[in-house]
mmCIF file of C-alpha atoms (C1' of nucleotides) in Angstrom:
data_model
loop_
_atom_site.group_PDB
_atom_site.id
_atom_site.type_symbol
_atom_site.label_atom_id
_atom_site.label_comp_id
_atom_site.label_asym_id
_atom_site.label_seq_id
_atom_site.Cartn_x
_atom_site.Cartn_y
_atom_site.Cartn_z
ATOM 1 C CA MET Q 1 191.364 141.190 98.352
ATOM 2 C CA PRO Q 2 188.329 139.883 100.096
ATOM 3 C CA GLU Q 3 187.650 136.435 101.304
ATOM 4 C CA LEU Q 4 184.941 135.830 103.864
ATOM 5 C CA PRO Q 5 186.830 137.329 106.823
ATOM 6 C CA GLU Q 6 187.530 140.506 104.852
ATOM 7 C CA VAL Q 7 183.892 140.777 103.797
ATOM 8 C CA GLU Q 8 182.656 140.216 107.341
ATOM 9 C CA THR Q 9 185.186 142.754 108.611
ATOM 10 C CA SER Q 10 183.877 145.238 106.060
ATOM 11 C CA ARG Q 11 180.284 144.534 107.046
ATOM 12 C CA ARG Q 12 181.058 145.093 110.721
ATOM 13 C CA GLY Q 13 182.957 148.240 109.854
ATOM 14 C CA ILE Q 14 180.204 149.897 107.854
ATOM 15 C CA ALA Q 15 177.042 148.697 109.602
ATOM 16 C CA PRO Q 16 177.174 150.924 112.721
ATOM 17 C CA HIS Q 17 177.597 154.040 110.571
ATOM 18 C CA ILE Q 18 174.714 153.517 108.161
ATOM 19 C CA THR Q 19 172.133 151.225 109.779
ATOM 20 C CA GLY Q 20 168.812 152.959 110.382
ATOM 21 C CA LYS Q 21 169.760 155.943 108.257
ATOM 22 C CA ARG Q 22 167.859 157.239 105.275
ATOM 23 C CA LEU Q 23 169.309 157.169 101.787
ATOM 24 C CA THR Q 24 169.399 160.709 100.442
ATOM 25 C CA ASP Q 25 171.379 160.338 97.226
ATOM 26 C CA VAL Q 26 173.164 157.873 94.990
ATOM 27 C CA ALA Q 27 176.169 158.564 92.770
ATOM 28 C CA ILE Q 28 177.202 155.977 90.214
ATOM 29 C CA ARG Q 29 180.308 157.039 88.321
ATOM 30 C CA GLN Q 30 181.031 153.636 86.752
ATOM 31 C CA PRO Q 31 178.004 151.362 86.234
ATOM 32 C CA SER Q 32 179.977 148.681 84.461
ATOM 33 C CA LEU Q 33 181.055 146.218 87.127
ATOM 34 C CA ARG Q 34 180.877 142.452 86.676
ATOM 35 C CA TRP Q 35 177.237 143.007 85.777
ATOM 36 C CA PRO Q 36 175.725 146.420 85.025
ATOM 37 C CA ILE Q 37 174.537 148.280 88.117
ATOM 38 C CA PRO Q 38 170.725 148.692 88.044
ATOM 39 C CA ILE Q 39 170.880 152.458 88.250
ATOM 40 C CA GLU Q 40 167.162 153.175 88.274
ATOM 41 C CA GLN Q 41 166.473 150.691 91.030
ATOM 42 C CA CYS Q 42 169.243 152.227 93.109
ATOM 43 C CA GLN Q 43 167.839 155.700 92.598
ATOM 44 C CA ALA Q 44 164.358 154.491 93.486
ATOM 45 C CA LEU Q 45 165.709 153.668 96.966
ATOM 46 C CA VAL Q 46 166.360 157.340 97.717
ATOM 47 C CA GLY Q 47 164.177 158.314 100.665
ATOM 48 C CA GLU Q 48 164.193 154.829 102.155
ATOM 49 C CA LYS Q 49 165.728 153.734 105.412
ATOM 50 C CA LEU Q 50 168.524 151.137 105.512
ATOM 51 C CA VAL Q 51 167.044 148.564 107.870
ATOM 52 C CA ASN Q 52 170.178 146.463 108.438
ATOM 53 C CA VAL Q 53 173.336 145.087 106.846
ATOM 54 C CA HIS Q 54 173.661 141.322 106.602
ATOM 55 C CA ARG Q 55 176.099 138.941 104.940
ATOM 56 C CA ARG Q 56 175.714 135.635 103.113
ATOM 57 C CA ALA Q 57 178.894 134.043 101.784
ATOM 58 C CA LYS Q 58 180.885 136.959 100.340
ATOM 59 C CA TYR Q 59 177.767 138.969 99.535
ATOM 60 C CA ILE Q 60 176.837 141.959 101.663
ATOM 61 C CA LEU Q 61 173.074 142.484 101.846
ATOM 62 C CA LEU Q 62 171.979 146.086 102.229
ATOM 63 C CA ASN Q 63 168.387 145.636 103.375
ATOM 64 C CA PHE Q 64 166.243 148.664 102.608
ATOM 65 C CA GLU Q 65 162.544 149.029 103.352
ATOM 66 C CA SER Q 66 161.437 147.953 99.899
ATOM 67 C CA GLY Q 67 164.112 145.365 99.206
ATOM 68 C CA THR Q 68 167.779 144.455 99.175
ATOM 69 C CA LEU Q 69 170.879 145.588 97.350
ATOM 70 C CA LEU Q 70 173.421 142.791 96.948
ATOM 71 C CA LEU Q 71 177.027 143.918 97.089
ATOM 72 C CA HIS Q 72 180.022 141.770 96.155
ATOM 73 C CA LEU Q 73 183.604 143.016 96.402
ATOM 74 C CA GLY Q 74 185.058 140.676 93.779
ATOM 75 C CA MET Q 75 188.853 140.503 93.830
ATOM 76 C CA SER Q 76 189.674 144.114 94.480
ATOM 77 C CA GLY Q 77 186.656 145.870 95.978
ATOM 78 C CA SER Q 78 186.660 147.799 99.240
ATOM 79 C CA LEU Q 79 184.195 149.875 101.216
ATOM 80 C CA ARG Q 80 184.723 153.029 103.224
ATOM 81 C CA VAL Q 81 182.365 155.196 105.220
ATOM 82 C CA LEU Q 82 183.257 158.831 104.639
ATOM 83 C CA GLU Q 83 181.754 162.279 104.879
ATOM 84 C CA PRO Q 84 179.892 163.144 101.662
ATOM 85 C CA THR Q 85 182.240 166.046 100.948
ATOM 86 C CA VAL Q 86 185.273 163.799 100.415
ATOM 87 C CA GLU Q 87 186.328 163.947 96.765
ATOM 88 C CA PRO Q 88 186.242 160.638 94.886
ATOM 89 C CA VAL Q 89 189.513 159.139 93.716
ATOM 90 C CA LYS Q 90 190.230 156.713 90.908
ATOM 91 C CA HIS Q 91 187.953 153.641 90.892
ATOM 92 C CA ASP Q 92 185.493 155.102 93.416
ATOM 93 C CA HIS Q 93 182.550 153.774 91.412
ATOM 94 C CA VAL Q 94 179.546 154.114 93.718
ATOM 95 C CA ASP Q 95 178.461 156.352 96.613
ATOM 96 C CA LEU Q 96 175.401 155.683 98.734
ATOM 97 C CA ILE Q 97 174.787 158.877 100.664
ATOM 98 C CA PHE Q 98 172.751 158.785 103.847
ATOM 99 C CA ASP Q 99 171.369 161.501 106.070
ATOM 100 C CA ASP Q 100 173.533 162.425 109.047
ATOM 101 C CA GLN Q 101 176.632 162.935 106.868
ATOM 102 C CA ALA Q 102 177.447 159.300 106.232
ATOM 103 C CA MET Q 103 178.474 158.068 102.814
ATOM 104 C CA LEU Q 104 179.205 154.470 101.830
ATOM 105 C CA ARG Q 105 181.757 154.456 99.022
ATOM 106 C CA LEU Q 106 182.714 151.470 96.859
ATOM 107 C CA ASN Q 107 186.159 151.397 95.275
ATOM 108 C CA ASP Q 108 186.973 148.511 92.928
ATOM 109 C CA PRO Q 109 189.928 148.791 90.534
ATOM 110 C CA ARG Q 110 189.396 145.497 88.732
ATOM 111 C CA ARG Q 111 185.604 145.805 88.593
ATOM 112 C CA PHE Q 112 184.991 142.135 89.346
ATOM 113 C CA GLY Q 113 182.610 143.258 92.055
ATOM 114 C CA ALA Q 114 178.873 143.675 91.735
ATOM 115 C CA LEU Q 115 175.962 145.757 92.973
ATOM 116 C CA LEU Q 116 172.633 144.133 92.195
ATOM 117 C CA TRP Q 117 169.001 144.467 93.096
ATOM 118 C CA ALA Q 118 167.651 141.389 94.861
ATOM 119 C CA GLY Q 119 164.143 142.555 95.746
ATOM 120 C CA ARG Q 120 162.101 141.601 98.788
ATOM 121 C CA GLU Q 121 163.277 138.009 98.981
ATOM 122 C CA PRO Q 122 167.030 138.332 98.480
ATOM 123 C CA TYR Q 123 167.771 134.750 99.427
ATOM 124 C CA LYS Q 124 165.812 133.694 96.356
ATOM 125 C CA HIS Q 125 168.201 135.611 94.118
ATOM 126 C CA VAL Q 126 169.870 133.224 91.702
ATOM 127 C CA LEU Q 127 173.320 134.064 93.075
ATOM 128 C CA LEU Q 128 172.297 133.034 96.591
ATOM 129 C CA THR Q 129 170.102 130.005 96.055
ATOM 130 C CA SER Q 130 172.665 127.302 95.441
ATOM 131 C CA LEU Q 131 175.300 128.340 97.962
ATOM 132 C CA GLY Q 132 176.676 125.841 100.448
ATOM 133 C CA PRO Q 133 176.637 126.373 104.228
ATOM 134 C CA GLU Q 134 178.626 129.045 106.049
ATOM 135 C CA PRO Q 135 181.809 127.696 107.650
ATOM 136 C CA ASP Q 136 180.411 128.354 111.140
ATOM 137 C CA ASP Q 137 177.101 126.647 110.384
ATOM 138 C CA PRO Q 138 176.700 123.358 112.301
ATOM 139 C CA ALA Q 139 175.473 121.932 108.986
ATOM 140 C CA PHE Q 140 179.050 122.253 107.757
ATOM 141 C CA ASN Q 141 180.431 119.216 109.520
ATOM 142 C CA THR Q 142 182.375 115.998 109.063
ATOM 143 C CA ASP Q 143 179.457 113.878 107.865
ATOM 144 C CA TYR Q 144 178.355 116.509 105.381
ATOM 145 C CA CYS Q 145 181.820 116.720 103.823
ATOM 146 C CA TYR Q 146 182.441 112.999 103.867
ATOM 147 C CA GLN Q 147 179.166 112.167 102.171
ATOM 148 C CA LYS Q 148 179.178 115.046 99.726
ATOM 149 C CA SER Q 149 182.726 114.301 98.578
ATOM 150 C CA ARG Q 150 182.231 110.604 97.769
ATOM 151 C CA GLY Q 151 182.890 109.978 94.109
ATOM 152 C CA LYS Q 152 184.523 113.389 93.586
ATOM 153 C CA ARG Q 153 187.851 113.164 91.786
ATOM 154 C CA GLN Q 154 188.609 116.866 92.158
ATOM 155 C CA ALA Q 155 191.637 117.961 94.185
ATOM 156 C CA ILE Q 156 190.610 118.730 97.771
ATOM 157 C CA LYS Q 157 191.855 122.293 97.463
ATOM 158 C CA GLN Q 158 189.541 123.051 94.582
ATOM 159 C CA TRP Q 159 186.703 121.175 96.251
ATOM 160 C CA ILE Q 160 186.753 123.269 99.440
ATOM 161 C CA MET Q 161 186.954 126.443 97.346
ATOM 162 C CA ASP Q 162 183.702 125.505 95.587
ATOM 163 C CA GLY Q 163 180.926 127.720 96.965
ATOM 164 C CA HIS Q 164 178.413 124.940 96.488
ATOM 165 C CA VAL Q 165 180.319 122.900 99.085
ATOM 166 C CA VAL Q 166 181.049 125.608 101.653
ATOM 167 C CA VAL Q 167 181.124 129.355 101.166
ATOM 168 C CA GLY Q 168 183.863 131.800 101.952
ATOM 169 C CA VAL Q 169 186.946 129.601 101.596
ATOM 170 C CA GLY Q 170 189.043 131.480 99.061
ATOM 171 C CA ASN Q 171 192.597 130.872 98.005
ATOM 172 C CA ILE Q 172 194.351 132.164 101.116
ATOM 173 C CA TYR Q 173 192.262 130.266 103.633
ATOM 174 C CA ALA Q 174 192.137 127.110 101.504
ATOM 175 C CA ASN Q 175 195.939 126.981 101.626
ATOM 176 C CA GLU Q 176 196.013 127.733 105.337
ATOM 177 C CA SER Q 177 193.281 125.256 106.268
ATOM 178 C CA LEU Q 178 194.906 122.389 104.360
ATOM 179 C CA PHE Q 179 198.207 123.083 106.068
ATOM 180 C CA LYS Q 180 196.566 123.136 109.467
ATOM 181 C CA ALA Q 181 194.788 119.849 108.719
ATOM 182 C CA GLY Q 182 197.962 118.251 107.316
ATOM 183 C CA ILE Q 183 196.287 117.374 104.020
ATOM 184 C CA HIS Q 184 198.068 117.525 100.658
ATOM 185 C CA PRO Q 185 196.197 119.977 98.394
ATOM 186 C CA SER Q 186 196.214 117.580 95.426
ATOM 187 C CA ARG Q 187 194.576 114.680 97.239
ATOM 188 C CA GLN Q 188 191.318 113.592 95.617
ATOM 189 C CA ALA Q 189 188.326 114.842 97.622
ATOM 190 C CA GLY Q 190 186.500 111.544 97.224
ATOM 191 C CA LYS Q 191 189.345 109.510 98.692
ATOM 192 C CA ILE Q 192 189.773 111.389 101.950
ATOM 193 C CA SER Q 193 188.750 109.566 105.123
ATOM 194 C CA ARG Q 194 186.081 110.653 107.569
ATOM 195 C CA ALA Q 195 188.741 111.182 110.234
ATOM 196 C CA ARG Q 196 190.704 113.528 107.987
ATOM 197 C CA TYR Q 197 187.557 115.479 107.096
ATOM 198 C CA GLU Q 198 187.035 115.960 110.801
ATOM 199 C CA CYS Q 199 190.447 117.661 110.956
ATOM 200 C CA LEU Q 200 189.762 119.695 107.843
ATOM 201 C CA VAL Q 201 186.338 120.952 108.932
ATOM 202 C CA SER Q 202 187.779 121.952 112.273
ATOM 203 C CA ALA Q 203 190.710 123.697 110.564
ATOM 204 C CA ILE Q 204 188.461 125.664 108.205
ATOM 205 C CA LYS Q 205 186.195 126.787 111.028
ATOM 206 C CA SER Q 206 189.062 127.895 113.236
ATOM 207 C CA VAL Q 207 191.104 129.573 110.484
ATOM 208 C CA ILE Q 208 188.132 131.582 109.246
ATOM 209 C CA SER Q 209 186.839 132.577 112.671
ATOM 210 C CA HIS Q 210 190.296 133.544 113.851
ATOM 211 C CA ALA Q 211 190.889 135.627 110.724
ATOM 212 C CA ILE Q 212 187.623 137.470 111.370
ATOM 213 C CA GLU Q 213 188.760 138.224 114.913
ATOM 214 C CA GLN Q 214 191.982 139.642 113.486
ATOM 215 C CA GLY Q 215 190.136 141.894 111.064
ATOM 216 C CA GLY Q 216 191.006 139.885 107.969
ATOM 217 C CA THR Q 217 194.232 139.542 106.046
ATOM 218 C CA SER Q 218 195.779 142.689 104.644
ATOM 219 C CA LEU Q 219 197.454 142.011 101.339
ATOM 220 C CA ARG Q 220 198.444 144.927 99.214
ATOM 221 C CA ASP Q 221 195.596 147.345 99.701
ATOM 222 C CA PHE Q 222 192.971 145.693 101.887
ATOM 223 C CA THR Q 223 191.936 147.898 104.756
ATOM 224 C CA GLN Q 224 188.987 147.834 107.094
ATOM 225 C CA ALA Q 225 186.221 150.395 106.694
ATOM 226 C CA ASP Q 226 188.093 152.783 108.966
ATOM 227 C CA GLY Q 227 191.258 152.453 106.878
ATOM 228 C CA LYS Q 228 193.146 150.241 109.308
ATOM 229 C CA PRO Q 229 194.788 147.070 108.025
ATOM 230 C CA GLY Q 230 193.774 143.533 108.972
ATOM 231 C CA TYR Q 231 196.190 141.698 111.207
ATOM 232 C CA PHE Q 232 195.901 138.108 110.030
ATOM 233 C CA LYS Q 233 198.723 138.357 107.512
ATOM 234 C CA GLN Q 234 201.366 137.977 110.165
ATOM 235 C CA GLU Q 235 199.834 134.603 111.058
ATOM 236 C CA LEU Q 236 199.799 133.062 107.594
ATOM 237 C CA ALA Q 237 201.689 129.764 107.705
ATOM 238 C CA VAL Q 238 201.916 128.976 103.996
ATOM 239 C CA TYR Q 239 200.158 131.502 101.757
ATOM 240 C CA GLY Q 240 202.713 133.735 100.083
ATOM 241 C CA ARG Q 241 205.604 131.804 101.675
ATOM 242 C CA GLY Q 242 206.800 129.575 98.824
ATOM 243 C CA ASP Q 243 210.434 128.400 99.353
ATOM 244 C CA GLU Q 244 210.412 129.717 102.907
ATOM 245 C CA PRO Q 245 210.773 127.235 105.792
ATOM 246 C CA CYS Q 246 207.725 125.398 107.119
ATOM 247 C CA VAL Q 247 206.762 126.768 110.540
ATOM 248 C CA GLN Q 248 206.507 123.210 111.851
ATOM 249 C CA CYS Q 249 209.431 121.315 110.311
ATOM 250 C CA ASN Q 250 211.618 123.894 108.516
ATOM 251 C CA THR Q 251 211.347 122.115 105.151
ATOM 252 C CA PRO Q 252 211.138 124.685 102.331
ATOM 253 C CA LEU Q 253 207.489 125.137 101.349
ATOM 254 C CA LYS Q 254 206.528 124.086 97.839
ATOM 255 C CA ALA Q 255 204.762 126.560 95.567
ATOM 256 C CA THR Q 256 202.620 125.238 92.733
ATOM 257 C CA ARG Q 257 199.215 125.796 91.141
ATOM 258 C CA HIS Q 258 195.794 124.222 91.243
ATOM 259 C CA GLY Q 259 193.296 125.363 88.658
ATOM 260 C CA GLN Q 260 195.071 128.647 87.933
ATOM 261 C CA ARG Q 261 195.421 129.462 91.631
ATOM 262 C CA ALA Q 262 198.617 129.743 93.658
ATOM 263 C CA THR Q 263 199.082 126.810 96.012
ATOM 264 C CA VAL Q 264 201.682 126.559 98.763
ATOM 265 C CA TYR Q 265 202.172 123.547 100.997
ATOM 266 C CA CYS Q 266 204.666 121.542 103.019
ATOM 267 C CA THR Q 267 205.762 118.297 101.369
ATOM 268 C CA GLN Q 268 206.536 116.795 104.800
ATOM 269 C CA CYS Q 269 203.579 117.934 106.923
ATOM 270 C CA GLN Q 270 200.867 117.603 104.276
ATOM 271 C CA THR Q 271 200.148 114.136 102.910
ATOM 272 C "C1'" DC P 1 176.768 115.326 85.470
ATOM 273 C "C1'" DA P 2 181.769 116.549 86.623
ATOM 274 C "C1'" DA P 3 185.768 119.086 85.665
ATOM 275 C "C1'" DC P 4 188.370 122.329 83.307
ATOM 276 C "C1'" DG P 5 189.617 126.656 81.044
ATOM 277 C "C1'" DG P 6 188.289 131.186 79.695
ATOM 278 C "C1'" DA P 7 186.347 135.375 80.722
ATOM 279 C "C1'" DC P 8 185.661 139.729 83.102
ATOM 280 C "C1'" DC P 9 189.331 144.170 84.566
ATOM 281 C "C1'" DT P 10 193.358 147.094 86.419
ATOM 282 C "C1'" DG P 11 197.661 147.501 88.864
ATOM 283 C "C1'" DC P 12 201.946 145.985 90.239
ATOM 284 C "C1'" DC P 13 206.160 143.525 89.878
ATOM 285 C "C1'" DT P 14 209.811 141.250 87.284
ATOM 286 C "C1'" DG P 15 212.982 140.748 83.734
ATOM 287 C "C1'" DC P 16 214.797 141.989 79.345
ATOM 288 C "C1'" DT J 1 213.616 154.316 81.436
ATOM 289 C "C1'" DG J 2 210.343 151.523 78.758
ATOM 290 C "C1'" DC J 3 207.761 147.809 77.741
ATOM 291 C "C1'" DA J 4 206.040 143.000 77.556
ATOM 292 C "C1'" DG J 5 204.564 139.391 80.288
ATOM 293 C "C1'" DG J 6 202.878 137.261 84.280
ATOM 294 C "C1'" DC J 7 200.382 137.393 88.363
ATOM 295 C "C1'" DA J 8 196.711 138.873 91.975
ATOM 296 C "C1'" DG J 9 192.156 137.905 97.166
ATOM 297 C "C1'" DG J 10 186.378 135.626 92.912
ATOM 298 C "C1'" DT J 11 183.225 133.046 90.495
ATOM 299 C "C1'" DC J 12 180.079 132.519 86.488
ATOM 300 C "C1'" DC J 13 179.684 130.333 82.097
ATOM 301 C "C1'" DG J 14 180.690 127.667 78.111
ATOM 302 C "C1'" DT J 15 183.008 123.663 76.477
ATOM 303 C "C1'" DT J 16 184.708 119.082 76.907
#
DNA sequence: CAACGGACCTGCCTGC
DNA sequence: TGCAGGCAGGTCCGTT
């Protein structure tokens, strides 16, 4: 479900409803996510105010007065803000209940998500320390990519999906960005020219920022915090369109795999 | 060190 | 209708 645009959409959806409110109760029905939820540290936050809700990569940072809860949605997680009286359904693993009748509820069928305690200096948490720049960071630019990729034999698709290179480019937006830049997904990262990296960086920035504006991509069950779908799906050029005609040249799109992940590209437009 | 595959889970779809 | 198998938006970790 969530790549960076979906996570940012979720953050924007929940923040206005819970920022500045005081945590009054915590319900953890399933503590076994990717890593065990630190139940006692969550309960110790009861009585504290939620100062703000930030995001780094695909992590949502719930900043309380005494420290930060790190939230990751994994492959299938979603967040809703509901009234505390709403009955939980299957896979509603965690509720954070705030005063003023606001409840943040995490649902995650596959349980690849995470809720972790990151203390007073969350950016020093091991999961956040070695992350690459955000796509919209000026530090993510042509020179950075060109220099960092030299000597790398990895396929470009896998390289841009590596969070140590740039964060937030998951499988959907990797496919879309490579199509937009006209780059074949199998091309070796270390052999791509500076000029082509300029196209790719620009494509990644525009694809991600546009998807955020559209409220993310709704596939299967992704919805925004208010339950509405994202609207980016209708703009996908290649993802999920194997064998369908290329939007630019009508050639049937080729579906294949890179490192266990579905890859779709145009054999004519991407070289 | 780089690169790859496996692992963690459930749900949904396809084909027999 | 039932069931096995494959696949899904992420990413850490162990092994080559």
